[in-house]
CSV table of C-alpha atoms in Angstrom, one decimal:
chain,number,residue,atom,x,y,z
N,1,MET,CA,8.5,3.7,5.2
N,2,PRO,CA,10.2,5.7,8.0
N,3,THR,CA,10.5,9.4,7.6
N,4,PHE,CA,13.9,11.1,7.6
N,5,PRO,CA,14.1,13.6,10.5
N,6,THR,CA,14.2,17.3,9.9
N,7,ARG,CA,15.1,18.7,13.4
N,8,GLU,CA,18.8,19.2,13.9
N,9,ALA,CA,18.9,17.3,17.1
N,10,ASP,CA,17.1,14.3,15.6
N,11,VAL,CA,19.4,14.2,12.6
N,12,ALA,CA,22.4,14.3,14.9
N,13,SER,CA,20.8,11.6,17.1
N,14,LEU,CA,20.3,9.4,14.0
N,15,GLY,CA,23.9,10.0,13.0
N,16,ASN,CA,25.2,8.9,16.4
N,17,ARG,CA,23.0,5.7,16.4
N,18,MET,CA,24.2,5.0,12.9
N,19,ILE,CA,27.9,5.3,14.0
N,20,SER,CA,27.3,3.0,16.9
N,21,GLY,CA,25.4,0.5,14.8
N,22,MET,CA,28.0,0.4,12.0
N,23,ARG,CA,30.8,-0.1,14.4
N,24,GLU,CA,29.1,-2.9,16.4
N,25,HIS,CA,27.7,-4.6,13.3
N,26,ALA,CA,30.4,-4.1,10.7
N,27,GLU,CA,29.7,-7.5,9.2
N,28,ASP,CA,26.3,-6.3,8.0
N,29,PHE,CA,27.5,-3.1,6.5
N,30,PRO,CA,31.0,-3.8,5.2
N,31,ALA,CA,31.4,-1.0,2.6
N,32,PRO,CA,29.2,2.0,3.3
N,33,PRO,CA,29.6,5.1,1.1
N,34,PHE,CA,30.5,7.0,4.3
N,35,GLY,CA,32.2,5.2,7.2
N,36,ALA,CA,31.5,5.7,10.9
N,37,ASP,CA,34.5,7.9,11.4
N,38,GLU,CA,33.5,10.1,8.5
N,39,ILE,CA,29.9,10.5,9.9
N,40,GLU,CA,31.4,11.2,13.3
N,41,ALA,CA,33.6,13.9,11.8
N,42,TYR,CA,30.6,15.5,10.0
N,43,ILE,CA,28.6,15.5,13.2
N,44,ASP,CA,31.5,17.2,15.0
N,45,ALA,CA,31.9,19.7,12.2
N,46,PHE,CA,28.1,20.4,12.3
N,47,GLN,CA,28.1,20.8,16.1
N,48,GLN,CA,31.1,23.2,16.0
N,49,LYS,CA,29.4,25.3,13.4
N,50,SER,CA,26.1,25.1,15.3
N,51,ASP,CA,27.8,26.3,18.4
N,52,ALA,CA,29.5,29.1,16.6
N,53,ALA,CA,26.2,30.1,15.0
N,54,ALA,CA,24.5,30.1,18.4
N,55,LEU,CA,27.2,32.4,19.9
N,56,ALA,CA,27.1,34.8,17.0
N,57,GLN,CA,23.6,34.4,15.6
N,58,GLY,CA,22.9,38.0,15.1
N,59,ALA,CA,26.2,39.1,13.6
N,60,ALA,CA,27.7,36.0,12.1
N,61,ALA,CA,25.5,35.3,9.0
N,62,GLU,CA,28.5,33.6,7.5
N,63,ALA,CA,28.7,31.1,10.4
N,64,VAL,CA,25.0,30.4,9.9
N,65,ASP,CA,25.6,29.7,6.2
N,66,GLU,CA,28.5,27.4,7.0
N,67,LYS,CA,26.3,25.6,9.5
N,68,GLY,CA,23.7,25.1,6.8
N,69,GLU,CA,26.3,23.7,4.5
N,70,ALA,CA,27.6,21.4,7.2
N,71,PHE,CA,24.0,20.2,8.0
N,72,GLN,CA,23.3,19.5,4.4
N,73,THR,CA,26.6,17.5,4.1
N,74,LEU,CA,25.5,15.5,7.1
N,75,ILE,CA,22.1,14.8,5.7
N,76,ASP,CA,23.5,13.8,2.3
N,77,SER,CA,26.0,11.4,3.9
N,78,LEU,CA,23.3,9.9,6.2
N,79,ARG,CA,20.9,9.4,3.3
N,80,ALA,CA,23.6,7.8,1.2
N,81,VAL,CA,24.4,5.4,4.1
N,82,LEU,CA,20.7,4.5,4.6
N,83,ARG,CA,20.3,3.7,0.9
N,84,TYR,CA,23.3,1.5,1.0
N,85,ALA,CA,22.2,-0.1,4.3
N,86,GLU,CA,18.7,-0.9,3.0
N,87,ASP,CA,20.2,-2.7,0.0
N,88,ALA,CA,23.0,-4.3,2.0
N,89,VAL,CA,20.6,-6.0,4.4
N,90,LYS,CA,17.7,-6.3,2.0
N,91,TYR,CA,15.4,-4.1,4.1
N,92,ASP,CA,15.8,-6.3,7.2
N,93,SER,CA,14.1,-4.2,9.9
N,94,ALA,CA,15.9,-5.9,12.7
N,95,LYS,CA,19.3,-5.2,11.2
N,96,LEU,CA,18.4,-1.7,10.2
N,97,LYS,CA,17.3,-0.9,13.7
N,98,ASN,CA,21.0,-1.4,14.7
N,99,ILE,CA,21.8,1.9,12.9
N,100,GLY,CA,18.6,3.7,14.0
N,101,TRP,CA,16.5,3.0,11.0
N,102,ASN,CA,13.6,0.7,9.9
N,103,GLY,CA,12.9,-1.3,6.8
N,104,ARG,CA,10.1,-0.5,4.5
N,105,LYS,CA,6.7,-1.8,5.4
N,106,ARG,CA,5.6,-4.8,3.3
N,107,ARG,CA,2.5,-4.4,1.3
N,108,SER,CA,-0.4,-6.2,2.9
N,109,GLU,CA,-1.5,-9.2,0.9
N,110,LEU,CA,-4.6,-8.9,-1.1
N,111,GLN,CA,-7.6,-10.6,0.5
N,112,ALA,CA,-10.4,-12.4,-1.2
N,113,PRO,CA,-13.4,-10.2,-1.8
N,114,GLY,CA,-16.4,-10.5,0.5
N,115,GLN,CA,-20.0,-11.3,-0.4
N,116,ALA,CA,-22.0,-8.9,-2.4
N,117,GLY,CA,-25.0,-7.8,-0.4
N,118,ILE,CA,-28.7,-7.6,-1.1
N,119,LEU,CA,-29.1,-8.4,-4.7
N,120,GLU,CA,-32.4,-6.9,-5.9
N,121,THR,CA,-34.6,-6.7,-9.0
N,122,LYS,CA,-35.2,-3.0,-9.5
N,123,ARG,CA,-37.1,-3.2,-12.8
N,124,GLU,CA,-37.9,-5.8,-15.5
N,125,GLY,CA,-39.7,-6.2,-18.7
N,126,PRO,CA,-40.1,-8.6,-21.6
N,127,GLY,CA,-36.7,-10.1,-22.2
N,128,TRP,CA,-34.8,-7.7,-19.9
N,129,ILE,CA,-34.1,-7.1,-16.2
N,130,TYR,CA,-32.3,-4.5,-14.1
N,131,LEU,CA,-30.3,-5.8,-11.2
N,132,GLU,CA,-28.6,-3.9,-8.4
N,133,TRP,CA,-26.6,-4.9,-5.3
N,134,LYS,CA,-24.6,-3.6,-2.4
N,135,ARG,CA,-20.9,-3.4,-1.9
N,136,PRO,CA,-19.3,-6.1,0.4
N,137,THR,CA,-18.9,-5.0,4.0
N,138,GLU,CA,-15.7,-7.1,4.5
N,139,GLY,CA,-12.9,-8.8,2.5
N,140,GLY,CA,-10.5,-7.4,0.0
N,141,ARG,CA,-11.0,-4.9,-2.7
N,142,VAL,CA,-13.4,-5.9,-5.4
N,143,ALA,CA,-12.0,-5.7,-9.0
N,144,ALA,CA,-15.2,-6.9,-10.8
N,145,TYR,CA,-18.6,-8.4,-10.3
N,146,HIS,CA,-19.6,-11.6,-12.1
N,147,ILE,CA,-23.3,-12.2,-12.9
N,148,GLN,CA,-24.4,-15.8,-13.1
N,149,ILE,CA,-27.7,-17.3,-14.3
N,150,LEU,CA,-29.5,-20.6,-13.6
N,151,LYS,CA,-32.3,-21.5,-15.9
N,152,ASP,CA,-35.3,-23.5,-14.9
N,153,GLY,CA,-34.5,-27.3,-15.1
N,154,GLU,CA,-30.7,-26.8,-15.2
N,155,LYS,CA,-28.4,-27.6,-12.3
N,156,GLU,CA,-25.2,-25.7,-13.1
N,157,TRP,CA,-24.9,-21.9,-12.7
N,158,GLN,CA,-23.5,-20.2,-15.8
N,159,ASP,CA,-21.4,-17.0,-16.1
N,160,LEU,CA,-23.6,-14.4,-17.9
N,161,THR,CA,-21.6,-11.2,-17.8
N,162,THR,CA,-19.0,-9.3,-15.9
N,163,CYS,CA,-19.3,-5.6,-14.8
N,164,PHE,CA,-17.5,-3.1,-12.7
N,165,GLU,CA,-20.5,-1.2,-11.2
N,166,ARG,CA,-23.0,-2.3,-8.7
N,167,MET,CA,-25.7,-2.6,-11.2
N,168,THR,CA,-26.4,-4.1,-14.6
N,169,VAL,CA,-29.2,-4.3,-17.2
N,170,LEU,CA,-29.4,-7.7,-18.8
N,171,THR,CA,-31.1,-7.9,-22.2
N,172,ASP,CA,-32.0,-10.7,-24.6
N,173,GLN,CA,-33.0,-12.9,-21.7
N,174,GLU,CA,-35.1,-15.9,-22.4
N,175,ARG,CA,-38.8,-15.2,-22.0
N,176,GLY,CA,-41.5,-17.2,-20.3
N,177,VAL,CA,-39.2,-19.4,-18.2
N,178,GLU,CA,-38.0,-19.0,-14.6
N,179,LEU,CA,-34.6,-17.5,-14.4
N,180,LYS,CA,-32.4,-17.2,-11.3
N,181,TYR,CA,-29.6,-14.6,-10.9
N,182,ARG,CA,-26.8,-14.2,-8.5
N,183,VAL,CA,-23.6,-12.0,-8.2
N,184,LEU,CA,-20.1,-13.1,-7.2
N,185,THR,CA,-17.4,-10.6,-6.3
N,186,GLY,CA,-13.9,-11.1,-7.8
N,187,ASN,CA,-10.3,-10.0,-7.6
N,188,ARG,CA,-6.8,-11.5,-8.3
N,189,THR,CA,-7.3,-14.0,-5.4
N,190,GLY,CA,-10.4,-15.5,-7.0
N,191,ARG,CA,-14.1,-15.1,-6.4
N,192,GLY,CA,-16.1,-14.4,-3.2
N,193,VAL,CA,-19.2,-16.2,-1.8
N,194,PRO,CA,-22.3,-15.9,-4.1
N,195,SER,CA,-24.9,-13.3,-3.2
N,196,ASN,CA,-28.5,-14.0,-2.5
N,197,VAL,CA,-30.6,-15.3,-5.5
N,198,VAL,CA,-33.3,-13.4,-7.2
N,199,THR,CA,-35.9,-15.1,-9.5
N,200,ALA,CA,-37.8,-13.7,-12.4
N,201,VAL,CA,-40.0,-14.7,-15.3
N,202,LEU,CA,-39.5,-12.1,-18.1
């Protein structure tokens, strides 16, 4: 989202671009909370107070205060117009540029997660196995990891468990038969490509 300026010259510049844009594209901003004439008057008032403050900066503390009040009035009016304009044109950047502003950046769409890397058997014992793998190097953010198993003689992989860390200890595993394991990453878009396969007989 664009940042509202803080330098006096930049605020005044935004105000002038806003005045020009609202006058040239009145059909896009038919009922702003502050019209172009009002903004122009606020800029003139601020400039007058600014000039007065510059001429009497040392001795005219009152003029400086008035300048600050005028500047805040200008800021409040510009912010109000920007809020109105964003709603009026539904954050259309092309139209908002006509008054010196930009629409909010759209959130990037979530990508499918990449492939989990290097699935390894770290330790194993009778009926249990400790698996560990690497984070994907590409793709969208991973929300969960899905562990699948393929038993000897079967053709279809089965979901075994879901975890949120890059490791898991699987217990109560069938003993004395060949078991294959793999990991799939997942998020709202679906699942990623299966990892490499590790084989164990527990």
